[in-house]
Coordinates of C-alpha atoms in Angstrom, one line a residue:
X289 CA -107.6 30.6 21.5
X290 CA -108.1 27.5 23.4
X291 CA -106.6 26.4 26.2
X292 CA -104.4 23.3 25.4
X293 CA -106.0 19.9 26.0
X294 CA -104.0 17.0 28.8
X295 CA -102.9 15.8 25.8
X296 CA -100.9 18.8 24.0
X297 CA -99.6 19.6 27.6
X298 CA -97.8 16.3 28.0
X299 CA -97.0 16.5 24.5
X300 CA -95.0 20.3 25.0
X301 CA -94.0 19.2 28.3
X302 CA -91.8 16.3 26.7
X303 CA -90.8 18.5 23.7
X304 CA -89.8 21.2 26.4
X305 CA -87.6 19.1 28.3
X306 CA -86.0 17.2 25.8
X307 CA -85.1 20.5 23.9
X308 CA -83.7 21.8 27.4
X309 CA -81.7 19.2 28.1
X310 CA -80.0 19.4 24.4
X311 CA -79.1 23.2 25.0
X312 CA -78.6 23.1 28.9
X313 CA -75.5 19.6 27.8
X314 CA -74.2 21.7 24.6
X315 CA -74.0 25.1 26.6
X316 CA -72.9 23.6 30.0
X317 CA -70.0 21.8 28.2
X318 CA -68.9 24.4 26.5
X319 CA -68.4 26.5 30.0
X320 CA -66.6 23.7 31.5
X321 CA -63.8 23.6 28.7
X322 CA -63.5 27.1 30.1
X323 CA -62.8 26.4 33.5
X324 CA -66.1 27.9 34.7
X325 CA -68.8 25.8 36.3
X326 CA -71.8 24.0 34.5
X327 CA -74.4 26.0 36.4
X328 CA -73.3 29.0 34.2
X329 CA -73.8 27.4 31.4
X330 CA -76.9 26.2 32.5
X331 CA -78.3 29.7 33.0
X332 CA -77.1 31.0 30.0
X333 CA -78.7 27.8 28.4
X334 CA -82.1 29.6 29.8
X335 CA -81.3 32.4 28.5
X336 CA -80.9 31.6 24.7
X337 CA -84.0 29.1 24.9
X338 CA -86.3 32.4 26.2
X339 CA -87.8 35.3 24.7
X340 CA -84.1 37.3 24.7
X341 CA -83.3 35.0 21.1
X342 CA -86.4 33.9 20.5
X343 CA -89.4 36.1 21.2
X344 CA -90.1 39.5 20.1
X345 CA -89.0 42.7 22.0
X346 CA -93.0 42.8 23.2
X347 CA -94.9 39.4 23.5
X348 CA -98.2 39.7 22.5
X349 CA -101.2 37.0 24.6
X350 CA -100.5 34.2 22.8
X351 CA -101.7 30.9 23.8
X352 CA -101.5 28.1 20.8
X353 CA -104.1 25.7 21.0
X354 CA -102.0 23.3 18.8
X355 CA -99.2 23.1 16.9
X356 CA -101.5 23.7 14.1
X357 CA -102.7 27.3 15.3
X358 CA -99.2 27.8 16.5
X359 CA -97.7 27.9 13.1
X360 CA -100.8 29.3 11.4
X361 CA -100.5 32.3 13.3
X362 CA -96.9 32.6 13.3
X363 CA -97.7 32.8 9.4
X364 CA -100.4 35.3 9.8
X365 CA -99.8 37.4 12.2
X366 CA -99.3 40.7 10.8
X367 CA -95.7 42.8 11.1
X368 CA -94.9 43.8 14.6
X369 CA -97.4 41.6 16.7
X370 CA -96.2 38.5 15.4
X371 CA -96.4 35.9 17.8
X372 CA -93.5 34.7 20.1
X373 CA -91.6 31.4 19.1
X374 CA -90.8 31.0 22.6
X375 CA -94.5 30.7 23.7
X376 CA -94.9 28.3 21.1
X377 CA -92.5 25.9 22.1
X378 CA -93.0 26.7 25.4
X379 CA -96.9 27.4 26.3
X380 CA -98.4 28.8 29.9
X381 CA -99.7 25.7 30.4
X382 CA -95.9 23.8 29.9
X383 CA -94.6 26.6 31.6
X384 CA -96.3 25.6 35.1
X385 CA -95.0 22.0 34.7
X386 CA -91.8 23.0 33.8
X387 CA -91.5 25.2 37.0
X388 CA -93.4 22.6 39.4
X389 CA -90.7 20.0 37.8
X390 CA -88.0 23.1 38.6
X391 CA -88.8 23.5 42.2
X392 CA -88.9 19.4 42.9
X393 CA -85.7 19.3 41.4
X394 CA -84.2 21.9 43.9
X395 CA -86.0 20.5 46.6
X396 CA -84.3 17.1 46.1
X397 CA -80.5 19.1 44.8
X398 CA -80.8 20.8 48.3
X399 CA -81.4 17.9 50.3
X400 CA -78.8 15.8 48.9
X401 CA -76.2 19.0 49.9
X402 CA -77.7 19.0 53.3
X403 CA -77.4 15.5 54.2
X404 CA -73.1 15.9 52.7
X405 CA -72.7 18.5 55.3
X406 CA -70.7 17.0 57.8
X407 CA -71.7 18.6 61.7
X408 CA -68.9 16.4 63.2
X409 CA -66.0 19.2 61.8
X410 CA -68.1 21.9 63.3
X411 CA -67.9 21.6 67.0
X412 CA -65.8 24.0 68.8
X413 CA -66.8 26.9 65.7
X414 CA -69.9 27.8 66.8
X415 CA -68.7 31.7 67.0
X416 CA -66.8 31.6 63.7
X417 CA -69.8 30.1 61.8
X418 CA -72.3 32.5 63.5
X419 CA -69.9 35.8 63.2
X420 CA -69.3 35.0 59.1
X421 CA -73.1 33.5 58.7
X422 CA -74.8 36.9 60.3
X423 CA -72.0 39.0 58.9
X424 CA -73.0 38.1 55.3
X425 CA -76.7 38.8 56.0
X426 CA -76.1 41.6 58.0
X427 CA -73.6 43.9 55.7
X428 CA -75.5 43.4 52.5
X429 CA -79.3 44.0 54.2
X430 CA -77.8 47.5 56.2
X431 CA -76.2 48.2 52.1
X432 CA -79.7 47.7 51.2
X433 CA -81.1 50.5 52.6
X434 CA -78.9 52.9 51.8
X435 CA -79.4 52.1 48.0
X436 CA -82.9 51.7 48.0
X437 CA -83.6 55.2 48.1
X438 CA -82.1 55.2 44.3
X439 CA -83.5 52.3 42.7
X440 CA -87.3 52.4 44.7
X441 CA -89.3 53.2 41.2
X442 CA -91.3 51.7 38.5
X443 CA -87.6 50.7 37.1
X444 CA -87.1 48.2 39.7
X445 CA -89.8 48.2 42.5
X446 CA -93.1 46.6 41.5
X447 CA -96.3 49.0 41.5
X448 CA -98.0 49.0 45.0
X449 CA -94.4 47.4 46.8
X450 CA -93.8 49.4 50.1
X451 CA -90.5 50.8 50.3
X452 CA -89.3 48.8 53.4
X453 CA -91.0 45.7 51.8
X454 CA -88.8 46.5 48.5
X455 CA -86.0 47.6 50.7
X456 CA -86.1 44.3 52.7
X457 CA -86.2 41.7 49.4
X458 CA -83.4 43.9 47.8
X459 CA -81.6 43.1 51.1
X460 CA -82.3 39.4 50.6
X461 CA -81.3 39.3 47.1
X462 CA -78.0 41.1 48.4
X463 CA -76.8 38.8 50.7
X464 CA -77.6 35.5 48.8
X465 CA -74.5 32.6 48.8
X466 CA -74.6 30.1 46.3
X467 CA -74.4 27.5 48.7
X468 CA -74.0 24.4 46.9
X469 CA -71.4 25.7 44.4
X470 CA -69.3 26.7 47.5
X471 CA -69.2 23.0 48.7
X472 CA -68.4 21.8 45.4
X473 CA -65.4 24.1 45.1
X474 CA -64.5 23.3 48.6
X475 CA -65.0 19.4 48.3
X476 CA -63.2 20.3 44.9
X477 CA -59.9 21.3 46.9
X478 CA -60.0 19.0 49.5
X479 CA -60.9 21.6 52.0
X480 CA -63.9 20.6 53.8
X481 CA -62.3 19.6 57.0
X482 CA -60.7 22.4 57.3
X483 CA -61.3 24.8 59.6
X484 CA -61.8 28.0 56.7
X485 CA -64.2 25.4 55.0
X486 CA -66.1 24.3 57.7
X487 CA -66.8 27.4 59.1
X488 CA -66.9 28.5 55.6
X489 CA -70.0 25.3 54.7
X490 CA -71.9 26.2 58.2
X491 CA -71.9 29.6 57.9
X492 CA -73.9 29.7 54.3
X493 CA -76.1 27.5 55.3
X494 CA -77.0 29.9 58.2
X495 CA -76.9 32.8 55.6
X496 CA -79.2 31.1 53.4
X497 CA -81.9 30.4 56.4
X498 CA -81.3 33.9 57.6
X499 CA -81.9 35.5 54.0
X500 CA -84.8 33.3 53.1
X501 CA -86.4 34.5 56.6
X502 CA -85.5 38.1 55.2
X503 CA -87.2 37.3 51.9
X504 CA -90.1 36.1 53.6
X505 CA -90.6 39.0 56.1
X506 CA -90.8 41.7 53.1
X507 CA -93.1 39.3 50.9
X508 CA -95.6 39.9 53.5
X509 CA -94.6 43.4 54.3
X510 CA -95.6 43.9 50.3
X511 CA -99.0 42.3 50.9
X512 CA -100.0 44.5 53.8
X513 CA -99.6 41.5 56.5
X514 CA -99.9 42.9 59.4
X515 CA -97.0 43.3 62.1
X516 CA -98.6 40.5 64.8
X517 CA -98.7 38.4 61.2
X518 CA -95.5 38.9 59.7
X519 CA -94.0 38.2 63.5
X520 CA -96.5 35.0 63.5
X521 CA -94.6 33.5 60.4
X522 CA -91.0 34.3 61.6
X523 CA -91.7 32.5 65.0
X524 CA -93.4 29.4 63.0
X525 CA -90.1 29.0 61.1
X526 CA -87.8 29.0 63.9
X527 CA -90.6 26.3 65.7
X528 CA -90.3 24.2 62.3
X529 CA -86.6 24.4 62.7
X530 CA -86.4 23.3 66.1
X531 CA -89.2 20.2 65.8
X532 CA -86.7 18.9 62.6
X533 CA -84.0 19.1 65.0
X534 CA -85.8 18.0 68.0
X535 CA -88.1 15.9 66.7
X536 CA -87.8 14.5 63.2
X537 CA -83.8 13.7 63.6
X538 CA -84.4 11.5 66.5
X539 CA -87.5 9.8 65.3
X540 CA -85.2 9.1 62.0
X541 CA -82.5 8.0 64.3
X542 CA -84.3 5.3 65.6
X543 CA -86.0 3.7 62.8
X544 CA -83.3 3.9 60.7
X545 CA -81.6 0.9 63.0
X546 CA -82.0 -1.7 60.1
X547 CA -79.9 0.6 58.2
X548 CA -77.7 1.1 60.7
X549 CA -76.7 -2.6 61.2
X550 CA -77.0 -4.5 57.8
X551 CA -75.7 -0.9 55.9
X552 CA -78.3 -1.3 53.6
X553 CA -81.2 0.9 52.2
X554 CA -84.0 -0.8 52.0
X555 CA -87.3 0.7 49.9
X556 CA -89.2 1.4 53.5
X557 CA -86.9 3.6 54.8
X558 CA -85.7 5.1 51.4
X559 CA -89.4 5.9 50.8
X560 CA -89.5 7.6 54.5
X561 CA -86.9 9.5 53.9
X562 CA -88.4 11.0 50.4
X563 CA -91.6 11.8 52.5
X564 CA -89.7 13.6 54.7
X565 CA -88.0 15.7 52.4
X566 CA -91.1 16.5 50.4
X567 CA -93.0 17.6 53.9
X568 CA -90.4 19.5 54.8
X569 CA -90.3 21.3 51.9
X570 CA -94.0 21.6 52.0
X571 CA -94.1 22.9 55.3
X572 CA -90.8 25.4 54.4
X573 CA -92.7 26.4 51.1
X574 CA -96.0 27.5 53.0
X575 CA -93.8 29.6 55.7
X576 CA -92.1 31.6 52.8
X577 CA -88.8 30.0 53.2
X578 CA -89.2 28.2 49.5
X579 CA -87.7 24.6 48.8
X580 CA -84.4 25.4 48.9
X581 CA -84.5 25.4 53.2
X582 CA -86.9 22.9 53.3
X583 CA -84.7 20.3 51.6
X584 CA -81.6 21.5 53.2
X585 CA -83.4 21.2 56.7
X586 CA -84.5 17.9 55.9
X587 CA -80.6 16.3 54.7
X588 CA -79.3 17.7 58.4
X589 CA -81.6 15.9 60.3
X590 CA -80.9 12.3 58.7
X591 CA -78.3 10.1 60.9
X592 CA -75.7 8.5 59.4
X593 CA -74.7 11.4 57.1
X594 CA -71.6 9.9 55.2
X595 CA -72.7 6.2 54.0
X596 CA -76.1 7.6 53.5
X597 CA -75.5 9.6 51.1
X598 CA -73.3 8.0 49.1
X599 CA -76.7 5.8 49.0
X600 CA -79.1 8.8 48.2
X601 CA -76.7 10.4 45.8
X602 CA -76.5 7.7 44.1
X603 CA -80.2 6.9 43.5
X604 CA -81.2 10.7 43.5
X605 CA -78.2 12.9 42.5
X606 CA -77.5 11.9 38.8
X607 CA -80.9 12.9 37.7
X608 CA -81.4 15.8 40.0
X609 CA -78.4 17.7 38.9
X610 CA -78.7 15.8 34.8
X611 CA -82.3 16.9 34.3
X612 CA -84.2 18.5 37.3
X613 CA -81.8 21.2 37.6
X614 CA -81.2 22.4 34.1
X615 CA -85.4 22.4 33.9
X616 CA -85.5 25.3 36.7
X617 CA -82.8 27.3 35.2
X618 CA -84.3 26.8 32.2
X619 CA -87.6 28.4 33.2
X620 CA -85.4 31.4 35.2
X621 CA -84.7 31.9 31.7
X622 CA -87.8 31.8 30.2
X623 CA -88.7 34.7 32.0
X624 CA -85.8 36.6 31.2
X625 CA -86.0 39.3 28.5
X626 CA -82.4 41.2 27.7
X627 CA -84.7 42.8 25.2
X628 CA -86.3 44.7 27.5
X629 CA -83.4 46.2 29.3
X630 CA -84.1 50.5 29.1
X631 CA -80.8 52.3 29.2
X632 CA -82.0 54.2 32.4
X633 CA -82.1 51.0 34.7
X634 CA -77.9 50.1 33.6
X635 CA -76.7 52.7 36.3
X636 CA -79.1 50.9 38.8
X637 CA -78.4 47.7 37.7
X638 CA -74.1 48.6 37.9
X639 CA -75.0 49.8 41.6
X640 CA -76.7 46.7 42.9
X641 CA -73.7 44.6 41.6
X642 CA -71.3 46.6 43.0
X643 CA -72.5 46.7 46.4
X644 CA -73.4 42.6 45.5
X645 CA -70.0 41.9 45.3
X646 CA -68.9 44.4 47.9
X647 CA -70.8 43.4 50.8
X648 CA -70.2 39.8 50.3
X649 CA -66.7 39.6 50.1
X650 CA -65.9 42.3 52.5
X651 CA -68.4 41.5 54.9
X652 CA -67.3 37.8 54.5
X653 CA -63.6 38.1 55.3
X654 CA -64.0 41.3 57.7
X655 CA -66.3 38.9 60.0
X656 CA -64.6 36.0 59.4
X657 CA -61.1 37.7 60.5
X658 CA -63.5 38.6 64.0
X659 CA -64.7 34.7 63.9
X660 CA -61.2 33.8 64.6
X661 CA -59.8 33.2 61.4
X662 CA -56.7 34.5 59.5
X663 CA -57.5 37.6 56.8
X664 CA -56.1 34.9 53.7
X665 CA -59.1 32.4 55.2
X666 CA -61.1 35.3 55.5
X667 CA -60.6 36.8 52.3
X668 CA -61.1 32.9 50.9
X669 CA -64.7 33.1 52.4
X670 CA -65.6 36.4 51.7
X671 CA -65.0 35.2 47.6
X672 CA -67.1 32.1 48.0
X673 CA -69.8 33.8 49.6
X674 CA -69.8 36.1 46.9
X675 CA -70.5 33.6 44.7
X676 CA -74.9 33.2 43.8
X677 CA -75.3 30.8 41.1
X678 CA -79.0 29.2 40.9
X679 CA -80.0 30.7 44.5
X680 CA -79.9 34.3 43.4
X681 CA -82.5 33.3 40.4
X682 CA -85.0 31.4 43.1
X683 CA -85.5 34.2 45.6
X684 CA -85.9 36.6 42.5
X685 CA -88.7 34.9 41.1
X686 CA -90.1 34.9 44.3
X687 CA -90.0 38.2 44.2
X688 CA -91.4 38.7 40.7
X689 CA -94.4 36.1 41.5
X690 CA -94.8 38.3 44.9
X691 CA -95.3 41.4 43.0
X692 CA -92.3 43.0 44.9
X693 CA -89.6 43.5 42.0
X694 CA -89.9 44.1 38.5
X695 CA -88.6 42.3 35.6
X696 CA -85.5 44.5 35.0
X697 CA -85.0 43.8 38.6
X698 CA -85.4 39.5 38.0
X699 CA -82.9 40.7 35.0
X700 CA -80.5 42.1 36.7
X701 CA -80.3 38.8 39.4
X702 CA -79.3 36.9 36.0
X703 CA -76.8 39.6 35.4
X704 CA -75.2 38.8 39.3
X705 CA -75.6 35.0 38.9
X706 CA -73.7 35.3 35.8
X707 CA -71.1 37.9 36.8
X708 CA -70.1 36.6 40.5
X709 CA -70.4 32.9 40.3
X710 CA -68.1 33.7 36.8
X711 CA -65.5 35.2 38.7
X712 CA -65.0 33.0 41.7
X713 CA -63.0 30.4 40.6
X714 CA -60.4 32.5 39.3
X715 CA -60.3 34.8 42.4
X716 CA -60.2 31.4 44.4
X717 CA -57.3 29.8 42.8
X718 CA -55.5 33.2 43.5
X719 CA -56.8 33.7 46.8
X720 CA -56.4 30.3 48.2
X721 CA -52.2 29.9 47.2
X722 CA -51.8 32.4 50.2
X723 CA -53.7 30.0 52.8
X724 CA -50.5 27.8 54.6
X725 CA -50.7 24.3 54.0
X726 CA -51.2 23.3 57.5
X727 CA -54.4 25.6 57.2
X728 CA -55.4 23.9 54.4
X729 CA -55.0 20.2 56.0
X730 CA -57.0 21.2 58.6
X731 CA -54.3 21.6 61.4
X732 CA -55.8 24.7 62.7

């Protein structure tokens, strides 16, 4: 059929997100009467609006050229290659804005949880937050290979992925922290100026710069880049990193005097901000690091962190998290299939959790214990970075759209994102009672 006109686009785009915002509130309240976060909701909100409930066990190419020829050949098609309700609510073409809206959305969540880190808590930890941050990357990427060997085939490694290249993204997916759920839970508790959750908030954010690195390094292993290459991208990172520290954070410093002195944001340096985010994300996108470092690069370099915020969040927040968000985990679950699950990948599938769960938690609270921490602040961080709500389900589409993991694979992040970011408030409030109070205030 045709492809849709501008105007049926905009037309399914609107449908699309009004439809996910309706499941994404219904299923994400529903979770938080249980105690469990929103962003599992959220996810399974994905879930039930893709082709798991609503499209056949095998999609056929369907692209409606209208609601008109949607329906029509929903009627006609004949038994067993009927078309997919999923593709026509949600078409290729609405599927691209939905995920362009998804990544924006990210960009922005992932600044805004930059920009609340607050450095100032952090000096005098440099060891801790490096032992815990490389720990976490470490222990789950040297888990990695020795799995791999068992799960490299056309189950879970795409067709023409080089082992290391699979064994590399498998390490990445592995060692993924859920970031901003961990601040919440620590801002939650009143623990952020504690020494366990400073440590705790600096060392993710090195884990998630380390991982996305990783992530990178085996997309272009997968593509046959070469080694001077692959080497070439690594070192442009770490120069983008140091010119947003070196560069960027003072040039913000100084023209951001007017805020500085009459406390407010005006639309000038609001809008300079917003460029920088977006350019950093740009820039971070290109290198392989996605969005997700590119916005969280780009909150740490703004002066000013604390009023600031409360100024950005407040213009920025409400909609990223009410609507931007829900739209990407929306289209994680669009390309999600539980249909398509074959009996011999659960074995593989109940390995890579296991060792999931494992290496985070042990590798968390092992190094933290080395960091200088006690084992009950240890074994505190080592549940939190366990936790990998939305961040699992970004670098797995990366890997899907990279042609380094199969679906089942991409299914089997949901399953994790579901499973660990589940469990860790409950393990948290048990965890946490056997921290002392003075530990908890921050006395340490």
């Amino acid at each position: 059929m045709e492809p849709l006109n501008s105007n049926e686009v905009i037309a399914f785009v609107l449908l699309d997100v009004a439809l996910i915002l309706v499941v994404a509130r219904l299923v994400g309240g529903l979770f938080v009467r249980f105690r469990q976060p929103r962003v599992v909701g959220e996810i399974v909100a994905g879930i039930l609006l893709g082709p798991t409930l609503l499209g056949p066990a095998l999609w056929p190419d369907f692209v409606p050229a209208s609601w008109l020829h949607c329906a029509s050949a929903l009627v006609a098609a004949p038994p067993g290659t009927a078309a997919s309700p999923t593709w026509c609510l949600f078409p290729a073409q609405s599927r691209v804005v939905l995920s362009s809206l998804g990544q924006v959305g990210l960009l922005i969540f992932m600044f805004l949880t930059g920009l609340e880190v607050d450095s100032e808590v952090l000096k005098g930890r440099i060891k801790a937050v490096f032992m815990v941050g490389i720990g976490v990357v470490l222990v789950p990427l040297g888990l990695a290979f020795v799995i791999a060997p068992a799960l490299a085939n056309d189950i879970f490694r795409a067709e023409g992925a080089s082992d290391l290249g699979f064994t590399l993204f498998l390490g990445a997916m592995l060692a993924v922290t859920a970031f901003p759920v961990m601040v919440r839970i620590l801002q939650e508790k009143g623990l952020t100026l504690s020494t366990m959750g400073a440590t705790g908030i600096a060392a993710a954010s090195v884990c998630t710069v380390a991982m996305f690195l990783t992530a990178s390094v085996s997309t272009s292993v997968v593509s046959g880049e070469s080694v001077e290459g692959t080497s070439l991208k690594v070192f442009l990172s770490l120069i983008y990193l140091a010119l947003m520290l070196g560069l960027v954070r003072p040039f913000l410093r100084r023209v951001s005097e007017g805020y500085r002195a009459n406390g407010i944001l005006g639309s000038g340096f609001f809008a300079l901000t917003v460029i920088v985010v977006f350019l950093s994300g740009y820039i971070a996108h290109l290198l392989g690091l996605t969005v997700i470092v590119g916005g969280f690069v780009a909150g740490l370099v703004l002066p000013m962190r604390k009023p600031l915020f409360a100024e950005m969040d407040s213009r920025l927040g409400e909609l990223t998290r009410t609507v931007m968000l829900p739209i990407f985990l929306a289209f994680s679950g669009l390309v999600t299939d539980f249909t398509r699950l074959p009996k011999t990948a659960v074995g593989g599938l109940a390995l890579i959790l296991i060792v999931a769960i494992a290496s985070k938690w042990v590798g968390g609270a092992v190094f933290a214990r080395l960091g200088g921490l006690s084992w009950p602040e240890g074994n505190v961080i080592g549940v939190l970075m366990n936790c990998r709500g939305l961040l699992v389900l970004v670098v797995a589409l990366v890997g899907l759209s990279n042609n380094v993991i199969t679906p089942v694979l991409q299914l089997g992040a949901v399953l994790i994102a579901l499973i660990t970011t589940t469990m860790t408030g409950p393990l948290f409030e048990v965890m946490i009672r056997k921290i002392p109070k003075d530990a908890k205030a921050g006395s340490r």
